[in-house]
Coordinates of C-alpha atoms in Angstrom, one line a residue:
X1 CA 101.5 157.1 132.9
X2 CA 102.5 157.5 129.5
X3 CA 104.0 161.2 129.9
X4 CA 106.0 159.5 132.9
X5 CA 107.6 156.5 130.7
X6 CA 108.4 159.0 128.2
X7 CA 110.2 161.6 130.4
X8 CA 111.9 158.0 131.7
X9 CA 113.4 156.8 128.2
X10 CA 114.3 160.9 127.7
X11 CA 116.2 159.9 130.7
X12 CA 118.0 157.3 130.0
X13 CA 119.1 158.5 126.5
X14 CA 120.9 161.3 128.5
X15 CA 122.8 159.7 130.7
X16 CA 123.3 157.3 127.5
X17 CA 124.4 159.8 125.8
X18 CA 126.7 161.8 128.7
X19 CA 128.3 158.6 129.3
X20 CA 129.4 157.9 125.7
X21 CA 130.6 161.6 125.5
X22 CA 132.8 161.0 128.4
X23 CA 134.3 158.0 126.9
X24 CA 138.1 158.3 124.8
X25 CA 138.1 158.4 121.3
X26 CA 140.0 155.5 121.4
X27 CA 137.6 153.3 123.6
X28 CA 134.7 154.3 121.4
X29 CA 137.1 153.0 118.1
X30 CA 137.4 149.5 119.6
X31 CA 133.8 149.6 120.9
X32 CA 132.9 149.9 117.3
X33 CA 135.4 147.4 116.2
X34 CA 134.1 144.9 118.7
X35 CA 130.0 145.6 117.5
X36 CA 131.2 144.7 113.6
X37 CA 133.4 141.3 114.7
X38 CA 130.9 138.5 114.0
X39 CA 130.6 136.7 117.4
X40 CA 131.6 137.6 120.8
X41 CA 135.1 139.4 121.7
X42 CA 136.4 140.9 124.7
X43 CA 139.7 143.6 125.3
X44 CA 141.7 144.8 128.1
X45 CA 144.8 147.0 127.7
X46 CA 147.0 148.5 130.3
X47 CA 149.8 150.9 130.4
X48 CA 152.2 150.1 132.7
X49 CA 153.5 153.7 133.0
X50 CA 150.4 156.0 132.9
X51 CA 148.0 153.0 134.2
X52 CA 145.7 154.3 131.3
X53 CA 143.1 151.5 130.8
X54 CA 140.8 150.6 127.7
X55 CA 138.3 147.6 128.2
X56 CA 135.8 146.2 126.3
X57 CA 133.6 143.2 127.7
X58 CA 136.9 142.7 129.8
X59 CA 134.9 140.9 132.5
X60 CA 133.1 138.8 130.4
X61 CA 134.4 134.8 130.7
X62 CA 135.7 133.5 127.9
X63 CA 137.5 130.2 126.8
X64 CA 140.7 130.7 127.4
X65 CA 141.9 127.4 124.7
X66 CA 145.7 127.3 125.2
X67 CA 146.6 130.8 127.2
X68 CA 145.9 129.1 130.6
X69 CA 149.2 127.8 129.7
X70 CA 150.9 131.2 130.8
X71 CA 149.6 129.7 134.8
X72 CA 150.6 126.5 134.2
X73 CA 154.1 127.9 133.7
X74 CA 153.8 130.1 136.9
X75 CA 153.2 127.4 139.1
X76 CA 156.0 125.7 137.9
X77 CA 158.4 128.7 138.9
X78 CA 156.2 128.8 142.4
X79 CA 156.7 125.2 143.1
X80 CA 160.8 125.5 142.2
X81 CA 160.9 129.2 144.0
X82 CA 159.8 127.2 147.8
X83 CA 161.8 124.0 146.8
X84 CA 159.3 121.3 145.6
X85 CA 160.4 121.1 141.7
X86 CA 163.5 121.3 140.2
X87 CA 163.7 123.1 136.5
X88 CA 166.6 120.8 135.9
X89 CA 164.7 117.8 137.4
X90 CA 164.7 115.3 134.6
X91 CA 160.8 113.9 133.3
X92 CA 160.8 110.7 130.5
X93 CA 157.5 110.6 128.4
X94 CA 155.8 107.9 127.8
X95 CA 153.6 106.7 124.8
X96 CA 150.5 107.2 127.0
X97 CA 151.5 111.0 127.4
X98 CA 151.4 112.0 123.4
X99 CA 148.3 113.8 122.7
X100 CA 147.4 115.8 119.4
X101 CA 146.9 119.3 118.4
X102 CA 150.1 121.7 118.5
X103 CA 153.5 120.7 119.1
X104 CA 156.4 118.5 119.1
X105 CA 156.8 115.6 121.4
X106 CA 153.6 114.0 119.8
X107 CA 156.1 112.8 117.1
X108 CA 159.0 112.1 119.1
X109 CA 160.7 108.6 120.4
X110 CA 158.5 107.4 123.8
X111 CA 161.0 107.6 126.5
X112 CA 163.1 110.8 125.9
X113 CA 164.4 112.9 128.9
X114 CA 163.2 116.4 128.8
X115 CA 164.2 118.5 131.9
X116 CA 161.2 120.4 133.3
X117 CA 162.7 123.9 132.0
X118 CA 162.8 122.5 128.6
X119 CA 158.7 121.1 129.1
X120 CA 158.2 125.0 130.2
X121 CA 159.5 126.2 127.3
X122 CA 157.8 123.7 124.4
X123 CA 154.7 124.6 126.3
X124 CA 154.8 128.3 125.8
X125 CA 156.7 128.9 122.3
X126 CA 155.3 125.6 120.5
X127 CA 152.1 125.2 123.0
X128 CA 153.0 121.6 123.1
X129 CA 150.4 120.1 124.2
X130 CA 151.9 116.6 125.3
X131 CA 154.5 119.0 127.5
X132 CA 151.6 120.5 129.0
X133 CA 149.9 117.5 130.2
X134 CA 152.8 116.1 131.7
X135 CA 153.5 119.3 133.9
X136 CA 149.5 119.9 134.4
X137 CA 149.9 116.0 135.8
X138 CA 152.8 117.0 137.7
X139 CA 151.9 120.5 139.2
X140 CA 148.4 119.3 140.1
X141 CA 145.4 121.3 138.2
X142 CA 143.9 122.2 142.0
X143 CA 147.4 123.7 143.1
X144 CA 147.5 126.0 139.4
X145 CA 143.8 127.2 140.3
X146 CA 144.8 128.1 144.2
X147 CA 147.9 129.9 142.8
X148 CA 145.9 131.8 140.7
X149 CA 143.4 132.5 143.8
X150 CA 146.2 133.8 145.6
X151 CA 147.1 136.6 143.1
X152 CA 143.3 137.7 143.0
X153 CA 142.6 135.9 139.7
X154 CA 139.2 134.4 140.6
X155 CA 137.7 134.1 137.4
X156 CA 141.1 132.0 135.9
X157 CA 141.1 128.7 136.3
X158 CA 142.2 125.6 134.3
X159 CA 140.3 122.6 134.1
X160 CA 142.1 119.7 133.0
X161 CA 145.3 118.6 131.5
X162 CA 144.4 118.9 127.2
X163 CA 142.7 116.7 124.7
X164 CA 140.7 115.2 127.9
X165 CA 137.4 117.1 127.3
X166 CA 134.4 115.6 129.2
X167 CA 137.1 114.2 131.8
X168 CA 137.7 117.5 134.4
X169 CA 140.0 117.3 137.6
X170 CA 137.8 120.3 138.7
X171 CA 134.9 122.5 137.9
X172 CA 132.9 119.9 135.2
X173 CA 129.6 121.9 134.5
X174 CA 132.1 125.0 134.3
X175 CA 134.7 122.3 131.7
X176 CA 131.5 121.3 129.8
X177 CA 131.3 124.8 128.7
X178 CA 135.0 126.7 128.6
X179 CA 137.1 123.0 127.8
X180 CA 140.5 124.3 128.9
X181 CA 140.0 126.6 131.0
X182 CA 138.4 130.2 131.7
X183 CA 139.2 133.7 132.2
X184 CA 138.8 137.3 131.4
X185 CA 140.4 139.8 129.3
X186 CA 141.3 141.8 132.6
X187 CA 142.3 138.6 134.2
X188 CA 144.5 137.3 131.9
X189 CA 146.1 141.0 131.2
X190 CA 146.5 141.1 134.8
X191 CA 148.8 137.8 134.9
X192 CA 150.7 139.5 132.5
X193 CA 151.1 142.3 134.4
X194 CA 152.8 140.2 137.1
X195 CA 155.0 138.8 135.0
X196 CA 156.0 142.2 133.2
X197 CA 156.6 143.9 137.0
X198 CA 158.7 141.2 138.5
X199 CA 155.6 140.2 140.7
X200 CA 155.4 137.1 139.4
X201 CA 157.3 134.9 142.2
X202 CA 160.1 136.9 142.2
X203 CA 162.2 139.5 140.0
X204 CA 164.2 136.5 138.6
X205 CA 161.4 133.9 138.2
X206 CA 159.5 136.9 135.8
X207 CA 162.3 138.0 134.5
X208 CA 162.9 133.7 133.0
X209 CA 158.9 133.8 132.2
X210 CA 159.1 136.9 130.0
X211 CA 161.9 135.8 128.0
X212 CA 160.3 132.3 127.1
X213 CA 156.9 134.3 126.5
X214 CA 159.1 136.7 124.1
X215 CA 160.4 133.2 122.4
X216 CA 156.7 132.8 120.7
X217 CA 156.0 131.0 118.1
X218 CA 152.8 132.3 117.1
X219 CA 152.5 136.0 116.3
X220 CA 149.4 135.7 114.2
X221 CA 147.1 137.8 116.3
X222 CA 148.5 141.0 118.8
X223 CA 152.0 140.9 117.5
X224 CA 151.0 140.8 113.3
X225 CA 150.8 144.0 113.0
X226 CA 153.0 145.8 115.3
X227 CA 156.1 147.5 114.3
X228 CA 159.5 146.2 113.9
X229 CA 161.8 146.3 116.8
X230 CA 158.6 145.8 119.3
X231 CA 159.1 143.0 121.7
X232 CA 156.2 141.1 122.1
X233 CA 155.9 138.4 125.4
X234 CA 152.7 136.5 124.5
X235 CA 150.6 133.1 124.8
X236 CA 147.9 132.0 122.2
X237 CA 145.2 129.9 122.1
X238 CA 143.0 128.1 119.2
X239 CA 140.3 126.1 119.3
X240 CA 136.3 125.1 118.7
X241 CA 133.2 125.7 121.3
X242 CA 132.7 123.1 123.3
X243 CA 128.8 123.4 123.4
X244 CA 127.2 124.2 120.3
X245 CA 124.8 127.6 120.1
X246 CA 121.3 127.2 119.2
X247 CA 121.4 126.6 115.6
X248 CA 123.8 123.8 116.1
X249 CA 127.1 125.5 115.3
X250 CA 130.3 125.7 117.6
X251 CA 131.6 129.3 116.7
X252 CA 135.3 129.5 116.6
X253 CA 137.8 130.5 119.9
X254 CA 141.0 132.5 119.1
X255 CA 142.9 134.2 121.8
X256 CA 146.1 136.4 122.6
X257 CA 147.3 137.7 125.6
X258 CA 151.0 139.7 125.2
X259 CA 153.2 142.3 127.4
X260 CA 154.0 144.8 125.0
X261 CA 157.6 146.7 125.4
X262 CA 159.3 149.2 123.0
X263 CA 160.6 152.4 123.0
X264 CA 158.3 155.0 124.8
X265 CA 155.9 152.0 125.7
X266 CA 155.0 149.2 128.0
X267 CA 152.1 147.9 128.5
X268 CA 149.9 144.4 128.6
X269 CA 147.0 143.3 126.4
X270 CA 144.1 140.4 126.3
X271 CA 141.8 140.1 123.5
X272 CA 139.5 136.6 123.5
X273 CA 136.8 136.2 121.3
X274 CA 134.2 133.4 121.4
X275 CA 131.5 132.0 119.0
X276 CA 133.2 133.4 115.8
X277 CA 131.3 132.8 112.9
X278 CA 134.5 132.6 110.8
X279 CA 136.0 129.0 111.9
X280 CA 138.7 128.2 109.7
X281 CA 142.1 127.4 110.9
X282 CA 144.4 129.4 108.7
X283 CA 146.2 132.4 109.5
X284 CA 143.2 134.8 107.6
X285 CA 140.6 134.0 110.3
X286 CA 138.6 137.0 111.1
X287 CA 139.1 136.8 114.7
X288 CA 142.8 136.8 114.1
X289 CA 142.9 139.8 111.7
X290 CA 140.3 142.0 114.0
X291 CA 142.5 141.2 117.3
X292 CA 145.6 142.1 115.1
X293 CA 143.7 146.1 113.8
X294 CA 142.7 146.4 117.7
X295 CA 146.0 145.4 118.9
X296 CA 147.8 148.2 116.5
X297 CA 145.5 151.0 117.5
X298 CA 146.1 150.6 121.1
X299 CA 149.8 150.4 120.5
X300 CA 149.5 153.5 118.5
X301 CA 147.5 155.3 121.2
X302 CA 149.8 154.3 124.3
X303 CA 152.8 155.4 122.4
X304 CA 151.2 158.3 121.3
X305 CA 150.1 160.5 117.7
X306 CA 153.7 162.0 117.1
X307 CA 155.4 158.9 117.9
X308 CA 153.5 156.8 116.1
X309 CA 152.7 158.5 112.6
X310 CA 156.9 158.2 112.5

């Protein structure tokens, strides 16, 4: 019996071995940059003119803090594509719709006229999240989550409008864990895939997203380290574990998902990470600086060694 289990491990360090020889060079590098980040992380990268692929833990869920706001925006331009919601429709906030974290309107005069474009766009560049809640309210959480059904993007849903944690529309043992809302690297590269291909609605409804994704504020993460001249279309997301771990600490959440475009090069990108041991706020977190070193060697591989040693 023992001769058997030993010709069985022999086995499996074979095929172990065969299928880490088959792997890319490059796949192996953010492998190993994953194992040394100190919590959980997940990647998936796309070309969108080979279809070349690199994905680690892409189909792991992750928290998804404020990138579920990229489908929040879709179903805005769904809803105004078949006629039920203007863009230009005019929406007054009330003092009961400030909330806290990022953005603007949190600070502004109760009863100010935004247009629904304008909402769309605070949401995505600034992340407002008082603009959020007040198109979340208005799109209806169920609706974004069937949208996002329809595309194939089972494993993306969001939750709850923000700064409402315990108090889910949908989904609360699923809320309890993720807050926001949930997804996976593949997932969340995928929706920016739409958006990059003009599948998103239509050619002119992805065509609007992409340039309010490209109006980012926050290019600490897959943009930081890119070259000049790239354009970057991207949604972040910051925030704490909802559910501490077993030694009572809630790791840190950071988050980037981007479409990618330059000369030579197209191509969308997710990293998430979870349970970071690192949990400051500041631009020097190590989630942030890892995602940005990942993010600069797959732009580096998808445009290619000659290209990108100039």
């Amino acid at each position: 019996m023992a001769s058997i289990k030993a010709y069985g491990i022999t086995l499996m360090l074979a095929v172990t071995t065969a299928l880490t020889a088959s792997q890319s060079p490059m796949q192996q590098q953010i492998e190993r940059r994953a194992r040394e980040f100190d919590g959980e992380i997940g990647v998936f990268a796309m070309n969108l003119v080979t279809r070349e692929v690199i994905a680690v833990n892409a189909d792991a869920r992750f928290p998804t803090a404020s990138t579920i706001k990229t489908a929040v925006m879709l179903e805005a331009y769904h809803q105004a594509a078949e006629g039920a919601l203007s863009l230009d429709a005019p929406m007054t906030f009330a003092e009961s719709d400030k909330v806290g974290g990022t953005g603007v309107l949190n600070g502004l005069t109760a009863g100010t006229m935004l247009k629904v474009k304008d909402l769309i766009h605070l949401m995505i560049v600034l992340s407002d999240n008082t603009a959020t809640n007040m198109l979340v309210t208005r799109l209806g959480t169920a609706r974004i989550d069937a949208r996002l059904r329809s595309y194939g993007l089972k494993e993306t849903k969001i939750f709850r409008p923000t700064f409402r944690d315990g108090r889910p529309d949908i989904f609360p043992e699923l809320e309890r864990e993720f807050g926001l809302g949930m997804s996976t690297p593949r997932e969340m590269a995928q929706l920016m895939s739409l958006i990059a291909e003009n599948r998103a609605v239509n050619a002119e409804a992805s065509a609007a997203m992409l340039a309010t994704l490209r109006d980012q504020q926050d290019g600490l993460m897959i943009p930081r380290s890119l070259p000049e001249g790239i354009q970057v279309g991207n949604k972040t997301g910051i925030d704490l574990e909802k559910q501490p771990d077993a030694q009572g600490k809630r790791g840190a959440i950071r988050a980037d998902a981007a479409i990618v475009t330059g000369k030579g090069v197209t191509y969308v990108i997710a990293i998430f990470t979870r349970r970071g041991a690192d949990t400051r706020w500041g631009p020097d977190n190590a989630a942030l600086l890892t995602g940005a070193r990942i993010s600069r060697a797959i732009f580096d591989h998808f445009l290619g060694p000659s290209k990108a040693d100039r």
